[in-house]
Amino acid sequence: MKISSRVVVIPQENIDTDQIIPARFLKVTDKAGLGQHLFADRPEFRALIGGGSQVLVAGNNFGCGSSREHAPWALVDFGFRAVISTSFADIFRQNSLKNRLLPIVVDAKTHALLQPGAAVTIDLAAQTLSIDGGPTVTFPIDSFSKTCILEGLDEIGYILKQGSAITAFENRN
Amino acid sequence: MKTLYDKIWDSHIVVPETDAPAILYIDLHLIHEVTTPQAFTGLRKRGLKVRRSDKTFATMDHSIPTSSRSLSGFDDMAANQVRTLAANCAEFGVLLFDLNSPKQGIVHVIGPELGLTQPGRTIVCGDSHTSTHGAFGALAHGIGTSEVEMVLATQCLLQRKSKNFLVKFDGRLQPGVTAKDMVLALIGKIGTGGGTGCVFEFAGSAIRALDMDARMTICNMSIEGGARAGLVAPDDRTFEYLAGREFAPKAKDWDDALARWKQLPSDEAAHFDKTVTIDVSALEPMITYGTNPAMSIPISGRVPKPENEADAAALKYMALEPGQALAGHPIDVVFIGSCTNSRLSDLRSAARVIRGRKVSRGVRMLVVPGSYEVKRQAEAEGLDRIFKEAGAEWREAGCSMCIAMNGDAVPSGKVSVSTSNRNFEGRQGKGARTLLASPLTAAASAIEGRVADPRRFGAGL
């Protein structure tokens, strides 16, 4: 999986999932079409993210707060395939990986190079982020999530294959 | 030498962590209307059942009205979501505490109340405040909807182990200072990302002195400090709380459970990756001034000078100036409720301040019990009359103004003193300005029509 795109940047820390998608848009019963509500109450953020970019750069601790998976659903539906930050909240990171949205952690020095419009290539297999006219850095990613995304492995199917271990656990307890 | 978290983790491993995450067994799965419809759709597409419907319990709380128990004339989308949960529970055989059930309430209030929340259990729910249940020494955390589907299908979760983070609260609280103030002080100290990748264990003399409701308030806000879960080692208070509750073990099962639960506390020499200590003796009531829960000050304090653009933007949103005192700042709304502070002891402490007084003219005060059962008990004690006579609204159980997706919201530009957990921009309604505080501080502020120090309302709080 390779992503080549110009980045868009929201230069703010602690962007919580209420900002990504406000609660009043959570009354749906399916996942589709949430991109239209992305950053619905933050027009100043919304103004920064158009233009078909697939890579969002944001400040530290992105995705904190509510566990709503509607946040990655909205980002993916809008067209994003990766978010780059210096850190992500735990639940958001999990939710993103389950939706093939890459949460890419870089150090502050690399983060500072990612100015609006910078062209980047993300290579998931190699775990590299290449900045056009700049350095190529590696990024960490959960090895299992990486395999799931690259090989289309289904996590629920993976657990179901361990059905006898689950039954054995249940019988022991 | 193991921590409480280590012990619960180890005893729930179905398949150990390798290159792949561990497969962790889940003892209790709580579900609600907002984060489950897509998960049930997923199950249906796969042709799967709920593996352990006997370990899955549902309620309605987030998108329901609290003005009445009727959905007629209510927001169509919300009503549809609520009906979808009922249909899913019927189809998949999950026990549902619906709007007409005497067991309905905020999911994190009813779990403990029914005795479903027990020491040593693994508990998940598609809601980040699932950390609340950690007050009983259970490993409890929020999950996304894909994980809800995973747990429905397999009763397991793919999970990597977190780090152990010891939060020690020493000393003794002064009158008028509460668990809410303790947790706001902690988050202020470590920041909203301070616990990322960690599970908190709350310990120390000040934690031991707290009742179960107060411990739940602290664990509830673990996620606001970045930790998915927060735990308190179970003790006699925990066991007393649980004894006799509907789903708690009975007779010999109780004795066996008790023996197991007493083994749970962290070993004395257990290793913690991080530790922070807070002396609560000098702690004042805390209140937030900004747009995340780490932006708090003692109630006698002044709004700090912004350190960066985000801080400045937060103050602009809140219409506050650096150097300004918060005490005396005019307010419009007071909300007493949410999974943080809607239990009987919270309502009692607010009522002690309100009793015999009137809510200030122009202030709207909403009191929303966390569950039908909390409401029933509060009414049996006459707390509802105290609130109503003061001019407050006494509501049905639900999430209400904490999340503003259910008809209860703070109007744009208005200032709310709220006992909930998040002061994010727009959290209580588009443009709403939220100041997080304890039920005592919220009640005192309702009386004065301004941010007020509850200690001014006398001793015996």
XYZ file of C-alpha atoms in Angstrom:
634
model
C 0.000 0.000 0.000
C 1.500 3.274 -1.149
C -0.051 6.689 -0.747
C 1.301 9.666 -2.666
C -0.369 12.954 -1.913
C 0.127 16.544 -0.966
C -0.586 17.066 2.739
C -3.091 19.348 4.369
C -2.254 20.640 7.826
C -4.362 21.520 10.858
C -1.708 22.936 13.137
C -3.416 22.313 16.457
C -2.821 19.923 19.338
C -5.417 17.826 21.185
C -8.004 17.717 18.411
C -10.677 15.570 20.024
C -13.192 13.370 18.249
C -16.002 15.810 19.105
C -14.207 18.280 16.811
C -13.704 15.627 14.127
C -17.423 14.876 14.138
C -19.881 16.431 16.604
C -22.228 14.122 18.529
C -25.390 15.289 16.778
C -24.209 13.446 13.652
C -23.952 10.171 15.580
C -27.643 9.379 15.313
C -27.076 7.328 12.174
C -27.356 3.560 11.896
C -24.835 3.109 9.062
C -21.338 4.349 8.269
C -21.785 5.940 4.868
C -21.612 9.601 4.010
C -20.148 10.946 7.251
C -17.434 12.871 5.382
C -19.860 15.725 4.848
C -19.915 16.266 8.618
C -16.142 16.168 9.097
C -15.099 19.133 11.294
C -18.697 20.371 10.905
C -18.406 22.994 13.662
C -14.823 23.975 12.854
C -15.062 25.896 9.559
C -11.498 27.116 10.108
C -10.313 23.469 10.036
C -12.616 22.587 7.169
C -11.120 25.427 5.119
C -7.682 23.817 5.408
C -8.516 20.319 4.212
C -10.011 20.402 0.708
C -8.309 19.750 -2.605
C -8.386 15.964 -2.710
C -5.521 15.477 -0.273
C -5.279 11.977 1.186
C -2.929 12.860 4.040
C -3.871 14.999 7.033
C -1.166 16.417 9.296
C -2.324 17.469 12.761
C -0.899 18.351 16.175
C -0.040 16.134 19.124
C -2.603 13.809 20.776
C -4.928 13.692 17.775
C -8.247 11.904 18.282
C -8.485 12.202 22.067
C -11.818 11.975 23.850
C -14.831 9.982 22.740
C -14.376 6.455 21.348
C -16.705 7.161 18.397
C -15.521 5.239 15.337
C -17.531 7.793 13.378
C -14.337 9.909 13.535
C -12.236 7.633 11.301
C -15.352 6.817 9.229
C -15.758 10.542 8.517
C -12.057 11.025 7.725
C -12.024 8.035 5.353
C -15.289 9.024 3.706
C -13.854 12.491 3.111
C -10.917 10.893 1.284
C -8.136 10.651 3.861
C -6.009 7.501 3.951
C -3.442 8.617 6.530
C -3.114 11.040 9.434
C 0.318 12.178 10.586
C 0.913 13.456 14.109
C 3.433 13.259 16.919
C 0.989 11.079 18.890
C -2.518 9.639 18.749
C -5.032 8.793 21.429
C -5.197 5.018 21.976
C -8.806 4.347 20.979
C -8.633 6.563 17.894
C -5.480 4.772 16.748
C -7.188 1.376 17.071
C -10.332 2.581 15.326
C -8.303 4.074 12.473
C -6.317 0.915 11.815
C -9.550 -1.066 11.641
C -10.670 1.260 8.866
C -7.367 1.174 6.934
C -6.677 4.776 7.910
C -2.969 4.929 8.782
C -2.105 6.746 12.036
C 1.499 7.718 11.377
C 3.620 8.915 14.288
C 6.654 11.063 13.491
C 9.044 13.037 15.668
C 8.662 16.776 16.141
C 11.472 17.553 13.687
C 9.821 15.615 10.861
C 6.424 17.013 11.819
C 7.769 20.548 11.395
C 8.826 19.744 7.813
C 5.274 18.837 6.861
C 4.074 22.234 5.740
C 0.794 22.636 3.827
C 1.161 21.361 0.263
C 4.254 19.250 0.971
C 4.254 16.179 -1.267
C 4.725 12.905 0.569
C 4.801 9.213 -0.231
C 3.839 6.710 2.431
C 4.927 3.115 1.902
C 3.225 0.899 4.454
C 5.187 -2.255 3.569
C 8.510 -0.443 4.073
C 7.055 1.710 6.889
C 8.569 4.810 5.320
C 7.372 8.352 4.882
C 9.210 10.236 2.122
C 8.934 13.987 1.954
C 9.480 15.352 -1.541
C 12.689 17.396 -1.447
C 13.279 16.244 2.124
C 14.156 13.182 4.140
C 12.682 9.704 4.166
C 11.877 8.556 7.678
C 10.565 5.290 9.049
C 7.471 5.116 11.204
C 6.249 2.528 13.718
C 3.040 0.621 13.149
C 1.528 -2.382 14.872
C 2.876 -5.385 12.976
C -0.414 -7.269 13.108
C -2.452 -4.294 11.902
C 0.048 -3.850 9.089
C -0.429 -7.465 8.003
C -4.198 -7.122 8.217
C -4.154 -4.052 5.986
C -1.595 -5.327 3.463
C -3.035 -8.829 3.138
C -6.682 -8.010 3.726
C -6.727 -10.261 6.801
C -10.010 -10.080 8.679
C -9.495 -9.717 12.440
C -12.803 -11.291 13.422
C -12.082 -14.215 11.101
C -8.654 -14.513 12.742
C -10.188 -14.791 16.231
C -12.904 -17.169 15.052
C -10.158 -19.571 13.919
C -9.198 -19.769 17.614
C -12.701 -20.961 18.483
C -11.467 -24.058 20.291
C -9.109 -21.973 22.466
C -12.000 -19.682 23.352
C -14.219 -22.617 24.233
C -11.426 -24.141 26.316
C -11.016 -20.846 28.158
C -14.750 -20.692 28.829
C -14.756 -24.260 30.143
C -11.852 -23.506 32.506
C -13.489 -20.418 33.980
C 5.254 -9.397 41.573
C 2.212 -8.200 39.652
C 0.008 -5.175 39.545
C -3.770 -5.376 39.682
C -3.802 -4.764 35.933
C -1.204 -7.511 35.333
C -3.301 -9.987 37.303
C -6.542 -9.286 35.427
C -4.699 -9.298 32.100
C -2.978 -12.608 32.793
C -6.168 -14.326 33.892
C -8.022 -13.390 30.696
C -5.520 -14.502 28.078
C -7.044 -16.903 25.570
C -4.059 -16.716 23.216
C -0.916 -14.888 24.406
C 0.556 -11.887 22.641
C 3.108 -12.747 19.940
C 3.588 -10.801 16.735
C -0.150 -10.594 16.917
C -1.926 -8.966 19.850
C -3.220 -11.174 22.647
C -6.717 -12.561 22.382
C -8.274 -11.337 25.596
C -11.507 -12.784 26.986
C -14.257 -10.311 27.820
C -16.477 -11.063 30.818
C -19.026 -8.312 30.321
C -20.066 -6.395 27.224
C -22.332 -3.400 27.753
C -23.979 -1.914 24.688
C -26.091 1.141 23.868
C -27.899 2.618 20.893
C -25.245 4.923 19.411
C -22.185 2.747 18.819
C -23.809 -0.611 17.986
C -26.106 -0.450 14.928
C -23.214 -0.843 12.459
C -21.805 -3.716 14.553
C -25.069 -5.670 14.374
C -25.215 -4.988 10.631
C -21.733 -6.478 10.403
C -22.772 -9.599 12.337
C -25.777 -10.039 10.090
C -23.619 -9.763 6.953
C -21.307 -12.453 8.310
C -24.210 -14.666 9.324
C -22.918 -14.735 12.919
C -24.720 -14.820 16.252
C -23.830 -13.036 19.467
C -21.482 -15.623 20.964
C -22.406 -14.951 24.593
C -25.670 -13.082 24.802
C -25.616 -13.997 28.528
C -22.578 -11.731 28.946
C -24.066 -8.897 26.882
C -26.431 -6.277 28.319
C -28.026 -3.322 26.579
C -29.524 -0.033 27.613
C -30.544 3.262 26.018
C -28.924 6.436 27.258
C -27.129 8.712 24.763
C -29.737 9.803 22.235
C -32.904 9.492 24.329
C -35.021 12.341 25.692
C -34.870 13.070 29.429
C -37.997 15.236 29.410
C -40.210 12.151 29.232
C -39.973 8.443 28.436
C -41.896 8.821 25.203
C -40.289 8.884 21.771
C -43.382 10.273 20.083
C -42.634 13.630 18.552
C -38.928 13.113 19.323
C -36.102 13.558 16.809
C -36.790 10.976 14.062
C -33.173 9.909 13.623
C -32.621 9.434 17.340
C -35.906 7.567 17.704
C -34.905 5.327 14.801
C -31.578 4.570 16.465
C -33.288 3.669 19.720
C -35.773 1.392 17.925
C -32.916 -0.189 15.968
C -31.247 -1.195 19.240
C -34.493 -2.752 20.471
C -34.874 -4.691 17.207
C -31.239 -5.853 17.294
C -31.513 -7.003 20.908
C -34.697 -8.913 20.109
C -33.132 -10.554 17.038
C -29.877 -11.519 18.756
C -31.288 -12.415 22.169
C -29.628 -9.646 24.189
C -31.254 -8.467 27.416
C -32.258 -4.824 26.991
C -33.144 -2.343 29.718
C -35.293 -0.070 27.564
C -36.954 3.258 28.294
C -39.713 1.591 30.262
C -37.457 -0.638 32.335
C -36.804 0.210 36.000
C -33.208 -0.878 35.276
C -32.624 1.687 32.499
C -29.972 4.331 32.930
C -26.584 5.562 31.787
C -24.663 2.433 30.915
C -21.860 3.204 33.401
C -24.325 3.853 36.196
C -26.421 0.713 35.777
C -23.515 -1.742 35.390
C -22.345 -1.226 38.982
C -25.880 -0.708 40.280
C -27.016 -4.107 39.009
C -23.895 -5.831 40.312
C -22.744 -6.661 36.774
C -19.536 -4.743 37.382
C -17.351 -6.959 39.556
C -13.697 -7.008 40.642
C -11.329 -8.842 38.335
C -13.673 -8.756 35.350
C -12.824 -7.522 31.879
C -15.522 -5.096 30.763
C -15.905 -3.262 27.462
C -18.447 -0.935 25.930
C -18.504 1.287 22.878
C -18.033 4.341 25.022
C -14.807 5.871 26.284
C -16.147 6.357 29.815
C -16.266 2.602 30.331
C -13.205 3.324 32.469
C -15.761 4.120 35.214
C -16.133 0.424 36.079
C -12.453 0.302 37.048
C -13.516 1.664 40.439
C -14.378 -1.950 41.332
C -10.996 -3.318 40.326
C -12.286 -4.410 36.918
C -10.301 -3.873 33.728
C -12.768 -1.735 31.819
C -12.295 0.382 28.755
C -13.989 1.924 25.764
C -13.873 0.333 22.322
C -14.868 1.362 18.806
C -17.743 -0.097 16.835
C -15.506 -2.545 14.914
C -14.433 -3.892 18.292
C -18.049 -4.034 19.457
C -18.703 -6.303 16.478
C -15.597 -8.329 17.372
C -16.743 -8.863 20.960
C -20.323 -9.650 19.935
C -18.989 -12.268 17.505
C -16.201 -13.800 19.598
C -16.497 -12.555 23.220
C -12.832 -11.644 22.779
C -10.761 -8.627 21.924
C -7.427 -8.375 20.145
C -5.379 -6.316 22.518
C -1.808 -5.317 23.291
C -0.882 -4.850 26.909
C -0.661 -1.280 28.201
C 1.835 0.139 30.658
C 1.183 0.404 34.395
C 0.782 3.975 35.658
C 0.410 4.437 39.432
C -1.491 7.534 40.534
C -1.126 8.014 44.260
C -3.435 10.418 46.065
C -2.108 11.054 49.563
C -3.483 13.171 52.378
C -7.014 14.059 53.349
C -9.586 16.132 51.471
C -10.815 19.362 53.025
C -14.588 19.909 53.346
C -16.112 21.049 50.066
C -13.424 19.305 48.004
C -14.380 16.107 46.205
C -13.283 13.260 43.958
C -14.110 15.407 40.922
C -11.596 17.986 42.101
C -8.986 15.250 42.601
C -9.318 13.955 39.069
C -9.378 17.425 37.520
C -6.175 18.207 39.441
C -4.575 15.009 38.112
C -5.490 15.730 34.486
C -4.283 19.300 34.891
C -0.953 17.958 36.099
C -0.317 15.259 33.468
C -2.259 16.667 30.501
C -4.919 15.053 28.307
C -2.310 12.780 26.725
C -0.407 12.051 29.953
C -1.770 8.530 30.299
C -1.683 7.524 26.623
C -0.631 3.874 26.311
C -1.198 3.300 30.027
C -3.686 1.927 32.519
C -3.947 3.990 35.685
C -4.075 2.436 39.107
C -5.438 4.929 41.628
C -4.102 4.319 45.112
C -3.202 6.090 48.337
C -5.012 7.081 51.516
C -7.251 9.607 49.778
C -8.569 6.921 47.398
C -9.163 4.457 50.246
C -11.229 7.109 52.012
C -13.607 7.527 49.046
C -16.933 5.743 48.714
C -17.685 3.764 45.544
C -19.561 6.610 43.840
C -16.556 8.894 44.287
C -14.119 6.229 43.073
C -16.281 5.884 39.956
C -16.018 9.636 39.362
C -12.233 9.356 39.358
C -12.009 6.249 37.170
C -14.596 7.752 34.815
C -12.233 10.541 33.841
C -9.177 8.293 33.286
C -9.784 8.667 29.580
C -9.572 12.469 29.892
C -6.013 11.891 31.075
C -5.368 9.706 28.017
C -5.582 6.298 29.747
C -8.127 3.875 28.358
C -8.666 2.372 31.792
C -8.198 3.304 35.434
C -8.466 0.922 38.368
C -8.892 0.993 42.120
C -8.010 -2.133 44.085
C -11.143 -3.677 45.589
C -11.568 -3.485 49.369
C -14.307 -3.884 51.961
C -16.178 -0.862 50.589
C -16.260 -2.541 47.184
C -17.546 -5.799 48.623
C -20.165 -4.059 50.777
C -21.420 -2.160 47.730
C -21.803 -5.348 45.692
C -23.285 -7.654 48.316
C -26.883 -8.533 47.500
C -27.034 -6.753 44.130
C -29.064 -8.510 41.441
C -26.221 -9.924 39.345
C -23.643 -10.226 42.136
C -22.711 -13.786 43.161
C -24.820 -15.321 45.918
C -24.239 -17.775 48.800
C -21.233 -20.055 48.202
C -20.473 -18.315 44.900
C -20.150 -15.072 46.849
C -17.657 -16.614 49.280
C -15.618 -18.007 46.396
C -15.707 -14.699 44.583
C -14.654 -12.821 47.693
C -11.653 -15.093 48.157
C -10.633 -14.435 44.530
C -11.245 -10.701 44.727
C -9.032 -10.388 47.812
C -6.098 -11.692 45.761
C -6.431 -8.896 43.202
C -4.644 -5.894 44.766
C -1.196 -5.124 43.349
C 1.662 -6.927 45.075
C 3.660 -4.637 47.287
C 6.793 -4.755 45.151
C 4.943 -4.691 41.807
C 6.561 -2.587 39.109
C 4.911 0.519 37.700
C 6.258 2.116 34.536
C 5.197 5.566 35.688
C 4.153 7.092 38.989
C 2.664 10.410 39.974
C 1.804 11.499 43.503
C -0.662 14.188 44.458
C -1.220 15.439 47.997
C -4.895 16.327 48.264
C -4.662 18.036 51.669
C -4.218 21.485 50.177
C -6.490 20.839 47.191
C -9.227 23.369 46.486
C -12.374 22.860 44.439
C -11.221 22.799 40.801
C -12.885 24.260 37.735
C -11.950 24.271 34.062
C -11.575 27.464 32.082
C -10.579 26.133 28.648
C -11.609 23.625 26.013
C -10.040 20.440 27.307
C -10.246 18.909 30.777
C -6.574 19.616 31.524
C -7.234 23.358 31.434
C -8.303 23.753 35.056
C -7.535 26.006 38.006
C -8.403 26.089 41.702
C -11.642 28.004 42.156
C -9.793 30.875 43.834
C -7.350 31.046 40.907
C -7.065 33.193 37.828
C -7.142 32.247 34.156
C -3.518 31.639 33.126
C -1.779 33.418 30.312
C -1.941 31.411 27.065
C 1.245 29.495 26.291
C 0.448 28.868 22.636
C -2.064 29.528 19.879
C -4.337 26.692 20.955
C -4.568 28.126 24.491
C -5.336 31.547 23.072
C -8.007 30.079 20.781
C -9.530 28.282 23.775
C -9.786 31.497 25.777
C -11.308 33.268 22.796
C -13.915 30.509 22.450
C -14.651 30.719 26.175
C -14.698 34.552 26.066
C -12.303 34.670 29.024
C -9.307 36.934 29.570
C -5.944 35.916 31.001
C -5.632 37.013 34.629
C -9.373 37.008 35.133
C -10.776 35.342 38.271
C -13.319 32.638 37.494
C -15.164 32.962 40.793
C -17.902 35.503 40.185
C -18.020 34.868 36.418
C -21.683 34.993 35.284
C -23.251 31.735 34.162
C -26.412 30.692 32.301
C -26.809 26.952 32.791
C -26.008 24.400 35.489
C -26.013 20.714 34.575
C -25.878 18.073 37.282
C -25.650 14.661 35.685
C -23.604 12.402 33.354
C -21.709 9.160 33.999
C -19.207 11.252 35.971
C -21.536 12.738 38.598
C -25.154 11.532 38.451
C -25.197 8.987 41.265
C -27.139 9.255 44.479
C -24.250 10.713 46.482
C -23.714 13.370 43.793
C -27.374 14.375 43.934
C -27.271 14.370 47.736
C -24.289 16.688 47.837
C -25.855 19.089 45.322
C -29.097 19.004 47.317
C -27.253 19.938 50.530
C -26.241 23.195 48.873
C -29.595 23.804 47.159
C -31.856 22.983 50.118
C -33.949 25.975 51.126
C -32.407 28.199 48.458
C -33.419 29.334 44.972
C -31.659 28.927 41.672
C -30.554 32.386 40.589
C -32.914 34.207 38.199
C -31.942 33.622 34.600
C -30.047 30.418 35.346
C -31.396 27.151 33.970
C -30.529 24.235 36.225
C -30.997 20.686 34.991
C -30.677 17.745 37.379
C -30.530 14.431 35.528
C -30.227 11.263 37.600
C -27.929 8.611 36.147
C -30.493 5.846 36.250
C -34.113 5.073 36.931
C -32.990 3.522 40.207
C -31.005 6.619 41.243
C -34.100 8.671 40.430
C -36.315 6.395 42.507
C -33.982 6.535 45.507
C -33.539 10.292 45.234
C -37.305 10.765 45.133
C -37.725 8.479 48.149
C -35.395 10.837 50.035
C -37.197 13.935 48.766
C -34.221 15.228 46.794
C -36.433 15.882 43.771
C -38.559 18.268 45.842
C -35.479 20.163 47.015
C -34.385 20.699 43.426
C -37.849 21.494 42.086
C -38.657 23.935 44.896
C -35.406 25.730 44.133
C -36.495 26.090 40.508
C -34.388 23.338 38.925
C -35.675 20.848 36.359
C -35.833 17.256 37.580
C -35.429 14.864 34.649
C -35.575 11.243 33.579
C -32.300 9.268 33.412
C -29.967 9.674 30.443
C -26.779 11.288 29.147
C -28.627 14.550 28.529
C -26.536 17.713 28.315
C -23.200 15.955 28.577
C -23.365 15.038 24.911
C -26.096 17.261 23.475
C -27.429 14.777 20.923
C -30.764 14.240 22.617
C -32.551 17.574 22.752
C -30.800 18.761 25.934
C -28.181 21.341 24.991
C -26.557 24.577 26.097
C -27.349 27.427 23.670
C -24.522 28.977 21.668
C -22.464 31.524 23.588
C -23.978 30.532 26.938
C -21.860 29.517 29.921
C -22.558 26.232 31.658
C -21.169 24.896 34.918
C -21.361 21.178 34.331
C -20.594 18.090 36.386
C -19.874 16.142 33.194
C -16.461 15.158 31.847
C -15.739 17.140 28.683
C -15.461 20.837 28.003
C -14.508 20.388 24.351
C -15.742 23.047 21.938
C -19.364 22.340 21.119
C -19.600 19.329 23.416
C -22.696 20.634 25.222
C -24.075 22.236 22.057
C -22.639 24.263 19.204
C -20.947 27.347 20.662
C -21.609 26.281 24.282
C -19.013 27.301 26.878
C -18.510 24.588 29.486
C -16.867 24.890 32.889
C -16.357 21.454 34.451
C -16.714 21.211 38.203
C -18.018 19.085 41.076
C -21.709 18.802 41.977
C -21.035 21.033 45.014
C -19.460 23.767 42.899
C -22.183 23.451 40.257
C -24.941 23.730 42.859
C -23.301 26.713 44.578
C -22.936 28.418 41.196
C -26.617 27.805 40.400
C -27.617 29.646 43.576
C -25.326 32.608 42.962
C -25.789 32.832 39.198
C -22.011 33.045 39.031
C -19.137 30.654 39.437
C -19.115 30.115 43.205
C -16.878 28.461 45.749
C -19.019 25.822 47.514
C -17.014 26.246 50.705
C -18.801 29.568 51.189
C -21.975 27.581 51.732
C -20.736 26.425 55.066
C -19.254 23.461 56.796
C -20.753 20.018 56.655
C -20.641 19.825 52.888
